[in-house]
Structures are given as structure tokens and as C-alpha cells.
PDB file of C-alpha atoms in Angstrom:
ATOM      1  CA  UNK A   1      90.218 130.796 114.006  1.00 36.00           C
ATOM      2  CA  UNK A   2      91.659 126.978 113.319  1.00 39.00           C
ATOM      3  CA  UNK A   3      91.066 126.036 110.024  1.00 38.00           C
ATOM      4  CA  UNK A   4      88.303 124.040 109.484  1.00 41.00           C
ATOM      5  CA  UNK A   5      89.588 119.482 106.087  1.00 40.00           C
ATOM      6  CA  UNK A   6      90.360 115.826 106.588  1.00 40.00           C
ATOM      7  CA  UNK A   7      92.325 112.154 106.023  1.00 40.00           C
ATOM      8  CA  UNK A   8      89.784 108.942 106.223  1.00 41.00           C
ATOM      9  CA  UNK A   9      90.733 107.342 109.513  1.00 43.00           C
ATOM     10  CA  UNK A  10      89.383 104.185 109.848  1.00 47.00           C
ATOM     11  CA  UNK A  11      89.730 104.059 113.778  1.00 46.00           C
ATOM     12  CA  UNK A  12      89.532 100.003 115.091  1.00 49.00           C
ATOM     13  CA  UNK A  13      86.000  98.947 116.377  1.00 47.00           C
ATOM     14  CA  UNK A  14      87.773  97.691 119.386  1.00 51.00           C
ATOM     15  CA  UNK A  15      89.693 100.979 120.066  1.00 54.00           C
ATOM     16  CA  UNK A  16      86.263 103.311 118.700  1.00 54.00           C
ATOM     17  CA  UNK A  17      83.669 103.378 121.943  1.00 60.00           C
ATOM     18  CA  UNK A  18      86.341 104.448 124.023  1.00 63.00           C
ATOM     19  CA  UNK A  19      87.516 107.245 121.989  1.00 69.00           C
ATOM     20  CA  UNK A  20      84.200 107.657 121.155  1.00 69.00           C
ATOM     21  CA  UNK A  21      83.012 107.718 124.975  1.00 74.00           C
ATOM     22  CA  UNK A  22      85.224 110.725 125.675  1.00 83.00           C
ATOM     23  CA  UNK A  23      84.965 112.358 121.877  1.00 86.00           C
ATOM     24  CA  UNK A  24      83.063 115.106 123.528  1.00 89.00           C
ATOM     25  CA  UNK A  25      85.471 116.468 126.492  1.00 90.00           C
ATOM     26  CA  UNK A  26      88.331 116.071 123.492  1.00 90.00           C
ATOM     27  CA  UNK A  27      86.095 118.620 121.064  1.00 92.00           C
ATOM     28  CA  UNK A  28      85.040 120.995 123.284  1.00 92.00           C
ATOM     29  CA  UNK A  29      88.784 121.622 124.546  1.00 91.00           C
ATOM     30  CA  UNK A  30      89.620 121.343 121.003  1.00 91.00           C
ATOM     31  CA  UNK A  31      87.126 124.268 120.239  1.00 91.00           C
ATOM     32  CA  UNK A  32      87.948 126.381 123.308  1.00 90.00           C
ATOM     33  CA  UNK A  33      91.741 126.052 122.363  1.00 88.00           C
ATOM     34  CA  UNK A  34      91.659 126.907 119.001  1.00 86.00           C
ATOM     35  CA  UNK A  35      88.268 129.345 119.635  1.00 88.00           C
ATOM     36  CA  UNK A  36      85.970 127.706 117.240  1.00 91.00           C
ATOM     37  CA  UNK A  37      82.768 127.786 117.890  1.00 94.00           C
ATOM     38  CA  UNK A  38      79.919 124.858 117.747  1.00 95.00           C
ATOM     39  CA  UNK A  39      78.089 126.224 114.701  1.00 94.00           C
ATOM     40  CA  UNK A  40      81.358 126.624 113.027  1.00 93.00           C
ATOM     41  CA  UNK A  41      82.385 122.719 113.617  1.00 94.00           C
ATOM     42  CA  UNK A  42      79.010 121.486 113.088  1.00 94.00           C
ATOM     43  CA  UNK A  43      78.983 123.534 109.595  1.00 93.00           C
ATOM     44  CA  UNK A  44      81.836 121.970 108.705  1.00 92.00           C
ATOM     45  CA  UNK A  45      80.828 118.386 109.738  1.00 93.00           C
ATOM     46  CA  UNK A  46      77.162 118.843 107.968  1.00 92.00           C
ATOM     47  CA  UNK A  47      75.476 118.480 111.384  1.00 94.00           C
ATOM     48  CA  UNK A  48      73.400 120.405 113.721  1.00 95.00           C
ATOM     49  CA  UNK A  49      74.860 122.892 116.182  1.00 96.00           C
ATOM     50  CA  UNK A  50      72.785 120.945 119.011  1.00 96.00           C
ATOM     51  CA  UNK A  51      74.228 117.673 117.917  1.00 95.00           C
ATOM     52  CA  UNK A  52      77.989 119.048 118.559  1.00 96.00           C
ATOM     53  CA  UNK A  53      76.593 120.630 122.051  1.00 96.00           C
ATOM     54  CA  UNK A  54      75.168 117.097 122.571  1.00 94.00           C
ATOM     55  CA  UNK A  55      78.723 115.403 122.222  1.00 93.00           C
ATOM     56  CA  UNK A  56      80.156 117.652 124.314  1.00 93.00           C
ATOM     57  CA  UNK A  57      77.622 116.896 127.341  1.00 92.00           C
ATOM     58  CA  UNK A  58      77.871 113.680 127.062  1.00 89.00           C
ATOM     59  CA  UNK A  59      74.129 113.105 125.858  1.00 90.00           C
ATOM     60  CA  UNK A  60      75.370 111.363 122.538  1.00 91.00           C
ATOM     61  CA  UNK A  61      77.800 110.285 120.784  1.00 88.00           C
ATOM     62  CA  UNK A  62      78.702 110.662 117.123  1.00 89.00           C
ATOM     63  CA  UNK A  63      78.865 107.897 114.520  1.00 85.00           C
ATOM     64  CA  UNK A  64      81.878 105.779 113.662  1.00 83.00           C
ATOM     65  CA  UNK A  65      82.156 108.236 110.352  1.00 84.00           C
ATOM     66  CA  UNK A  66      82.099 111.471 112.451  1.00 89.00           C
ATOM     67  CA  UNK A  67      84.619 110.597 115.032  1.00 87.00           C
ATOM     68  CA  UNK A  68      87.128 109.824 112.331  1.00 84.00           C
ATOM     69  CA  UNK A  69      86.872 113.238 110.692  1.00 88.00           C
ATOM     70  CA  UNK A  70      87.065 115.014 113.967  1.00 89.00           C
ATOM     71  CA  UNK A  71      90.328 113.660 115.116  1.00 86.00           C
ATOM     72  CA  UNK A  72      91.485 114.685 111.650  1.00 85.00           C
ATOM     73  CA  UNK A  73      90.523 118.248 112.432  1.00 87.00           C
ATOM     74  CA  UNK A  74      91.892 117.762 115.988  1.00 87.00           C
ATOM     75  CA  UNK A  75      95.234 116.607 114.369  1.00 81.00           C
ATOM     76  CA  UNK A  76      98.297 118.547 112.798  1.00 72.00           C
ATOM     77  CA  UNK A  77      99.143 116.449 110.074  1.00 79.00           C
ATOM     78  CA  UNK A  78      96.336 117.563 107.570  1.00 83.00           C
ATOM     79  CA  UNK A  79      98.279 119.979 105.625  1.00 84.00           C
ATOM     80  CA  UNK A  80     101.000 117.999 104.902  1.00 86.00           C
ATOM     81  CA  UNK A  81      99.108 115.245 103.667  1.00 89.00           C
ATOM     82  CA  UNK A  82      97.152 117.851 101.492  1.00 91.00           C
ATOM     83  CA  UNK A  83     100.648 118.848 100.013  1.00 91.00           C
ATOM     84  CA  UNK A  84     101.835 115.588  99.040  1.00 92.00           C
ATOM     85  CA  UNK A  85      98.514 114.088  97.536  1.00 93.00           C
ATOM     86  CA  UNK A  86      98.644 117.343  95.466  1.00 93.00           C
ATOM     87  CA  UNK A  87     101.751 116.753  93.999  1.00 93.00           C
ATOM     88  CA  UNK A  88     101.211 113.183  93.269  1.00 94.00           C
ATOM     89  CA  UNK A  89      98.022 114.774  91.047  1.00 95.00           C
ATOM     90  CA  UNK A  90     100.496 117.240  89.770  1.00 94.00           C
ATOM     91  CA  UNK A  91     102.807 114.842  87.887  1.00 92.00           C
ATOM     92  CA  UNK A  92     100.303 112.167  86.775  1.00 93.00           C
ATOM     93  CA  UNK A  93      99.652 111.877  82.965  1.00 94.00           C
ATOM     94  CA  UNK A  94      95.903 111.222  83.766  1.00 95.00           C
ATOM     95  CA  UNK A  95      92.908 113.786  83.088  1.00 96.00           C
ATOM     96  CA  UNK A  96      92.854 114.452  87.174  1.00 97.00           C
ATOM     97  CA  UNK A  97      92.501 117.069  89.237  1.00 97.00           C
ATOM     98  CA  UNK A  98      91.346 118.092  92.828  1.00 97.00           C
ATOM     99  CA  UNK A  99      88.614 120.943  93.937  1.00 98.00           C
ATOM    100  CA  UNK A 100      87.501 122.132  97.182  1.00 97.00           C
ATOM    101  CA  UNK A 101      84.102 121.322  98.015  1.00 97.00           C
ATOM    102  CA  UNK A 102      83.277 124.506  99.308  1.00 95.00           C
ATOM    103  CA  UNK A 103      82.395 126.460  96.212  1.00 96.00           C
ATOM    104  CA  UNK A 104      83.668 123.742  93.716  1.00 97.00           C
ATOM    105  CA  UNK A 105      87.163 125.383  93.627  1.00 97.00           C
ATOM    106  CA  UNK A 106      89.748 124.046  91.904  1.00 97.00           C
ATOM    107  CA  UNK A 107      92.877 123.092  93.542  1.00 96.00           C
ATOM    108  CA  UNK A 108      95.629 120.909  91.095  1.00 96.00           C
ATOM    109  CA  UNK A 109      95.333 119.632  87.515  1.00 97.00           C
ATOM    110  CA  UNK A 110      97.131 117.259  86.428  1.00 97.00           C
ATOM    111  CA  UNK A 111      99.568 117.194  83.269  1.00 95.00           C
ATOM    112  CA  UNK A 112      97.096 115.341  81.358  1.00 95.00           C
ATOM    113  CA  UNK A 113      94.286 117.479  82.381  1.00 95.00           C
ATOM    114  CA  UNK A 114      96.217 120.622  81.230  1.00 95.00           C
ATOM    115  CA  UNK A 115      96.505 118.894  78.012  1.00 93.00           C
ATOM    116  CA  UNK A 116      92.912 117.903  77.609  1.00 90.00           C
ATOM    117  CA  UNK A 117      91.293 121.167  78.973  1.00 91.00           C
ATOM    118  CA  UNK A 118      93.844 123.796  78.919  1.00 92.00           C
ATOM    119  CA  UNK A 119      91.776 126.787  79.224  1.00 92.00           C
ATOM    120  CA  UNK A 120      89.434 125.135  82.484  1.00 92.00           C
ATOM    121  CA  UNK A 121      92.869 124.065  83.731  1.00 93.00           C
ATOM    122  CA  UNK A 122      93.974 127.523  84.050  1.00 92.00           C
ATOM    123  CA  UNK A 123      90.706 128.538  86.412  1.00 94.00           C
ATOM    124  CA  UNK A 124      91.755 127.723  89.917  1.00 93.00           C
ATOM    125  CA  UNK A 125      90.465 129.126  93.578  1.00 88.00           C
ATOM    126  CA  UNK A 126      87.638 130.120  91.197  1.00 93.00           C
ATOM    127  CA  UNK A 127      84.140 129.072  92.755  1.00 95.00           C
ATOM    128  CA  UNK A 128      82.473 127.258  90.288  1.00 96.00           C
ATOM    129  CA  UNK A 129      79.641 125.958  91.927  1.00 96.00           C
ATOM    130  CA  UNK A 130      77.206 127.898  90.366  1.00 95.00           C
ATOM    131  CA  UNK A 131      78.073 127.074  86.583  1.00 94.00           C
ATOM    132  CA  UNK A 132      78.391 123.723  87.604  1.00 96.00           C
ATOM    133  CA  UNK A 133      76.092 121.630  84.824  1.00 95.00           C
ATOM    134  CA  UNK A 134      75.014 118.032  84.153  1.00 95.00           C
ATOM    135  CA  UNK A 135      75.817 115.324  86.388  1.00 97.00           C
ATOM    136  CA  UNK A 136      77.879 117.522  88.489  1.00 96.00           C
ATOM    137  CA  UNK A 137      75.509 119.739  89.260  1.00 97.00           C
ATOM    138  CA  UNK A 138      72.790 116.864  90.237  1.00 97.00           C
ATOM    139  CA  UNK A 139      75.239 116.045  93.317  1.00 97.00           C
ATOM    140  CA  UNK A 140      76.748 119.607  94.043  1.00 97.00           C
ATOM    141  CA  UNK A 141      73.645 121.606  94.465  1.00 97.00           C
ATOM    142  CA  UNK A 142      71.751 118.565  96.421  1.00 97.00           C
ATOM    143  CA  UNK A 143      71.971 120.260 100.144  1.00 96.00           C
ATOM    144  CA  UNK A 144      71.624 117.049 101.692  1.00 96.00           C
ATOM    145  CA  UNK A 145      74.278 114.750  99.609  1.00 97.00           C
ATOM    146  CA  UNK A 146      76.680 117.648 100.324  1.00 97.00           C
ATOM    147  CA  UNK A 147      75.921 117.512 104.086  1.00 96.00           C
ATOM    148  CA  UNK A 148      76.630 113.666 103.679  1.00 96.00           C
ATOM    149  CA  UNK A 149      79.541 114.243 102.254  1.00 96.00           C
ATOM    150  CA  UNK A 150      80.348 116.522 105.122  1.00 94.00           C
ATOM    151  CA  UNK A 151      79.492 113.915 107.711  1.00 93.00           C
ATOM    152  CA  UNK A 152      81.930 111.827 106.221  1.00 91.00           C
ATOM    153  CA  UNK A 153      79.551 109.295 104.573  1.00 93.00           C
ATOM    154  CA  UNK A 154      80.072 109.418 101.116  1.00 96.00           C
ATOM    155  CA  UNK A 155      83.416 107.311  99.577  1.00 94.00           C
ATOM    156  CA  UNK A 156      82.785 107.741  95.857  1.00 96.00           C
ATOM    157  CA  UNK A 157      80.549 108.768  93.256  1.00 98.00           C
ATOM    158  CA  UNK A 158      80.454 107.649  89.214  1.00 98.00           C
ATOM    159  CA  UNK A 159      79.078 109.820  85.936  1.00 98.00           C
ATOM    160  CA  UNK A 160      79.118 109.501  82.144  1.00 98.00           C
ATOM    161  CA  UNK A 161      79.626 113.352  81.324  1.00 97.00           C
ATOM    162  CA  UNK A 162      80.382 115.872  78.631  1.00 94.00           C
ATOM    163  CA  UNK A 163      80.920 118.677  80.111  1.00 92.00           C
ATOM    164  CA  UNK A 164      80.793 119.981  84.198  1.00 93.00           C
ATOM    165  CA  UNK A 165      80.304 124.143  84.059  1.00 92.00           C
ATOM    166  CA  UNK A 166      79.243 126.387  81.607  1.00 91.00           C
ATOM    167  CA  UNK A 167      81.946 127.960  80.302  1.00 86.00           C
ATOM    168  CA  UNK A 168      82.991 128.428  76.729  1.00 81.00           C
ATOM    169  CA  UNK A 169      86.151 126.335  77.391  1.00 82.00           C
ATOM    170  CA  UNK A 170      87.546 124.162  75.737  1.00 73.00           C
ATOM    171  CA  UNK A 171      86.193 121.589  73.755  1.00 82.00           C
ATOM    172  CA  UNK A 172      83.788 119.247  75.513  1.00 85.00           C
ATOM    173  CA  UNK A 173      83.959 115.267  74.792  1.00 90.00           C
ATOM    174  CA  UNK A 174      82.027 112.002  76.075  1.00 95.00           C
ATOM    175  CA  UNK A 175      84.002 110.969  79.298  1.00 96.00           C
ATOM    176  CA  UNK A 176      83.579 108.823  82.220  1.00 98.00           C
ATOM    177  CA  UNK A 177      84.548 110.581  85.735  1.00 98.00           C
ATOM    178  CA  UNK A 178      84.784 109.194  88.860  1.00 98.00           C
ATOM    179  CA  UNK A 179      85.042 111.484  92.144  1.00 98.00           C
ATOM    180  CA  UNK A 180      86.434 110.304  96.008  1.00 97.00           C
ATOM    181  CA  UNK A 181      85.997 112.643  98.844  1.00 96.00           C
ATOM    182  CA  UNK A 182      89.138 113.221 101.159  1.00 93.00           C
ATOM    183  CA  UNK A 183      89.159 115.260 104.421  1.00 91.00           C
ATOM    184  CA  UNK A 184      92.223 117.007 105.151  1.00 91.00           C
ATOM    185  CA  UNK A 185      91.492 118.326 108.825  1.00 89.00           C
ATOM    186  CA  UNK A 186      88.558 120.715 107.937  1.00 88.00           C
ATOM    187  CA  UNK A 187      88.546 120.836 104.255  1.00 91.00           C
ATOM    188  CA  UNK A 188      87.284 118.360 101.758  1.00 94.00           C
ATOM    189  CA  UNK A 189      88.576 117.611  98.828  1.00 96.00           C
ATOM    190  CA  UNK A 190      86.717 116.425  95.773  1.00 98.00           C
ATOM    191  CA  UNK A 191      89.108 113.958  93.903  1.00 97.00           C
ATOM    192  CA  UNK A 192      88.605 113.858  89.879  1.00 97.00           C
ATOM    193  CA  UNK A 193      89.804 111.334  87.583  1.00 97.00           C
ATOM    194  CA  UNK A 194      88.421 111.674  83.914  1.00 97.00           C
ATOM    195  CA  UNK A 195      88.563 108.580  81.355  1.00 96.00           C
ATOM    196  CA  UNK A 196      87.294 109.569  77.261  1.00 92.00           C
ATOM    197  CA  UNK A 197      84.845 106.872  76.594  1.00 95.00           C
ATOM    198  CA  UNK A 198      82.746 105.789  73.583  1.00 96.00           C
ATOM    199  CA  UNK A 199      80.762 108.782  72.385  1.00 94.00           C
ATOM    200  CA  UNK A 200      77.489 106.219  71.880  1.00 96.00           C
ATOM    201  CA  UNK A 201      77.630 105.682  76.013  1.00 97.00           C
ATOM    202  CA  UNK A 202      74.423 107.537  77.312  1.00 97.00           C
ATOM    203  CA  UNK A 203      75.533 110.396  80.315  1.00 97.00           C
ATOM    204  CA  UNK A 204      74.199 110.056  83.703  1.00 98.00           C
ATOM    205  CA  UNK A 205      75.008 108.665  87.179  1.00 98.00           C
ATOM    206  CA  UNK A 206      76.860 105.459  87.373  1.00 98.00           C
ATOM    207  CA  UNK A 207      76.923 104.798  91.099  1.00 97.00           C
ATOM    208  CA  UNK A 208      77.150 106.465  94.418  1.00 97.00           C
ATOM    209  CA  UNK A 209      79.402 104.398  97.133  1.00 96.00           C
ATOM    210  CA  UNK A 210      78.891 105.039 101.209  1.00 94.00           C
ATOM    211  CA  UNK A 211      81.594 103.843 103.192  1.00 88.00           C
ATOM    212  CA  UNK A 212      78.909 101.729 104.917  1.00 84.00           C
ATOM    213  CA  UNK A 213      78.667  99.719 102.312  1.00 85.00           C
ATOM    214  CA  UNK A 214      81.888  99.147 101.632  1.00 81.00           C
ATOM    215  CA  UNK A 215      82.437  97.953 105.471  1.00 68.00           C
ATOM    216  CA  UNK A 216      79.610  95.608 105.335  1.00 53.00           C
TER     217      UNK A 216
END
């Protein structure tokens, strides 16, 4: 079965109801090609199996968002992106890393966030999901910001933290944390940058960014 992650593609409005028009003959010979089936995709895009079946018969058509992550799954170039974003995280002196939304895995620290958590940095393709605490856990185990996320509506989200899973790692400190969501064909990718900040700063959700609003 293809694999199921994704680039933001900002497709042209000019170019978007024509590709958009014929979106659904493109993912059902997409599917049949690569034998996924429409509760697979739809799983994936955090949208109904009879929305995907609705595309494909020409009874709707998907919003600007949606199109744009489905012809990054429809494309080849997902993997290498993944690879080279990765490294970039790799080498950076920043507390950063990257985790797979499905089951909060982690994917790449980087240098500085071996330094700062060394044990946590040491955890990856572990699902964390389910230790997942605080702020984290506030957006991770909402069903329906995840599906958002899924649909490709979500750009960014903000927190004032001390910790993220309960774990006795590490040593846990006041920081600011700022997550984007990239799509690399069928997998997201949760995008983590960490910043210590003044101990006296109350946790809790800063801000969460659509992509709507930052085209308007």
C-alpha cells in the first residue's frame, strides 16, 4: 500500500478550480494505482470516507487546503524533502526537534535539544501520545484539532510549558514552544522549536494560527 505525509503547496487561485474541477478523476486513479482505498485516504486527510467518494464522482469538490495536500500525496518528491528538512533540524544549535503526528513519535532532535534533554532525546519512533501532559496534551488528544490538522488547516500553534510527557526525564524548566505542521506526502510532521523563558511567565496556550487567516 502507498504510503500515506505532505509539503504546503500553496496552488495559485487562478490555476486552483481547474485542478480542483478534475481533483477527483486524478485521486481515484491515484488510489486504484497505488491500491489505497477511500477510508484509508480520507483517514489520512481527517475527512469522511463519503466525502473522498464524493470527489471522485464529481458531486464536490474539496477545499483549497485539501487539494494541496493531495497532490503532495499524489507526488514523489515527499521523501526527499522529509530527508533534507531533517537534517537541517539535525545540525541546528536550537532546542528543536520533529515528531510524527501519528502517535506523537519522535523523529530528529536537534544538537541543542540533545543537550537540553538528553535522556527524552534518546526516545525516538516511541509513541508518546499517551504520556503526553500539559499544553501538549490539550491539542494532541482533541479528536477534532487533530482532524484539522489532518485537513491541512492548522499552520501553527504557541504554549508556555514545563514539561510535554510524563516521564522521569530529565529535568523540566519554564519554556516557550512553538509547533508548525508539515505534510510530507501522507505523513505529518509536528515541527518543535523550544525557547527557556522567564520562570515567573504563567504556562498555557499562546495562540493557534489557521492558514486562513494568514491568507486573509
Amino acid at each position: 500500500m502507498a504510503s500515506l505525509a505532505q509539503p504546503t503547496i500553496n496552488i495559485p487561485l487562478r490555476g486552483f478550480w481547474l485542478l480542483a474541477q478534475n481533483i477527483g478523476v486524478l485521486v481515484r486513479d491515484w488510489r486504484k494505482a497505488n491500491g489505497v482505498k477511500q477510508e484509508s485516504l480520507a483517514a489520512v486527510l481527517g475527512v469522511s470516507q463519503s466525502a473522498v467518494s464524493h470527489w471522485e464522482n464529481g458531486r464536490d469538490i474539496p477545499h483549497r487546503r485539501l487539494v494541496g495536500r493531495l497532490v503532495d500525496i499524489m507526488t514523489a518528491t515527499a521523501d526527499e524533502r522529509f530527508r533534507v528538512d531533517n537534517l537541517a533540524i539535525q545540525q541546528q544549535g536550537a532546542i528543536r526537534a520533529s515528531f510524527e503526528l501519528d502517535g506523537v513519535k519522535l523523529l530528529t532532535a536537534s544538537s541543542g535539544l540533545m543537550a537540553a534533554w538528553p535522556d527524552f532525546s534518546k526516545l525516538m519512533d516511541v509513541k508518546l501520545v499517551e504520556r503526553l501532559v500539559g499544553e501538549a496534551s490539550q491539542f494532541m488528544h482533541d479528536d477534532a484539532f487533530v482532524r484539522s490538522v489532518r485537513r491541512g488547516e492548522v499552520a501553527l500553534i504557541s504554549a508556555v510549558s514545563d514539561r510535554h510527557v510524563q516521564l522521569d526525564l530529565d529535568t523540566a524548566f519554564r519554556h516557550k514552544w512553538l509547533a508548525v505542521f508539515r505534510s510530507y506526502g501522507t505523513k505529518i510532521v509536528v515541527d518543535m522549536t523550544y525557547e527557556a523563558c522567564d520562570p515567573m511567565v504563567e504556562t498555557g496556550i499562546l495562540s493557534v494560527i489557521h492558514y486562513d487567516e494568514i491568507i486573509a
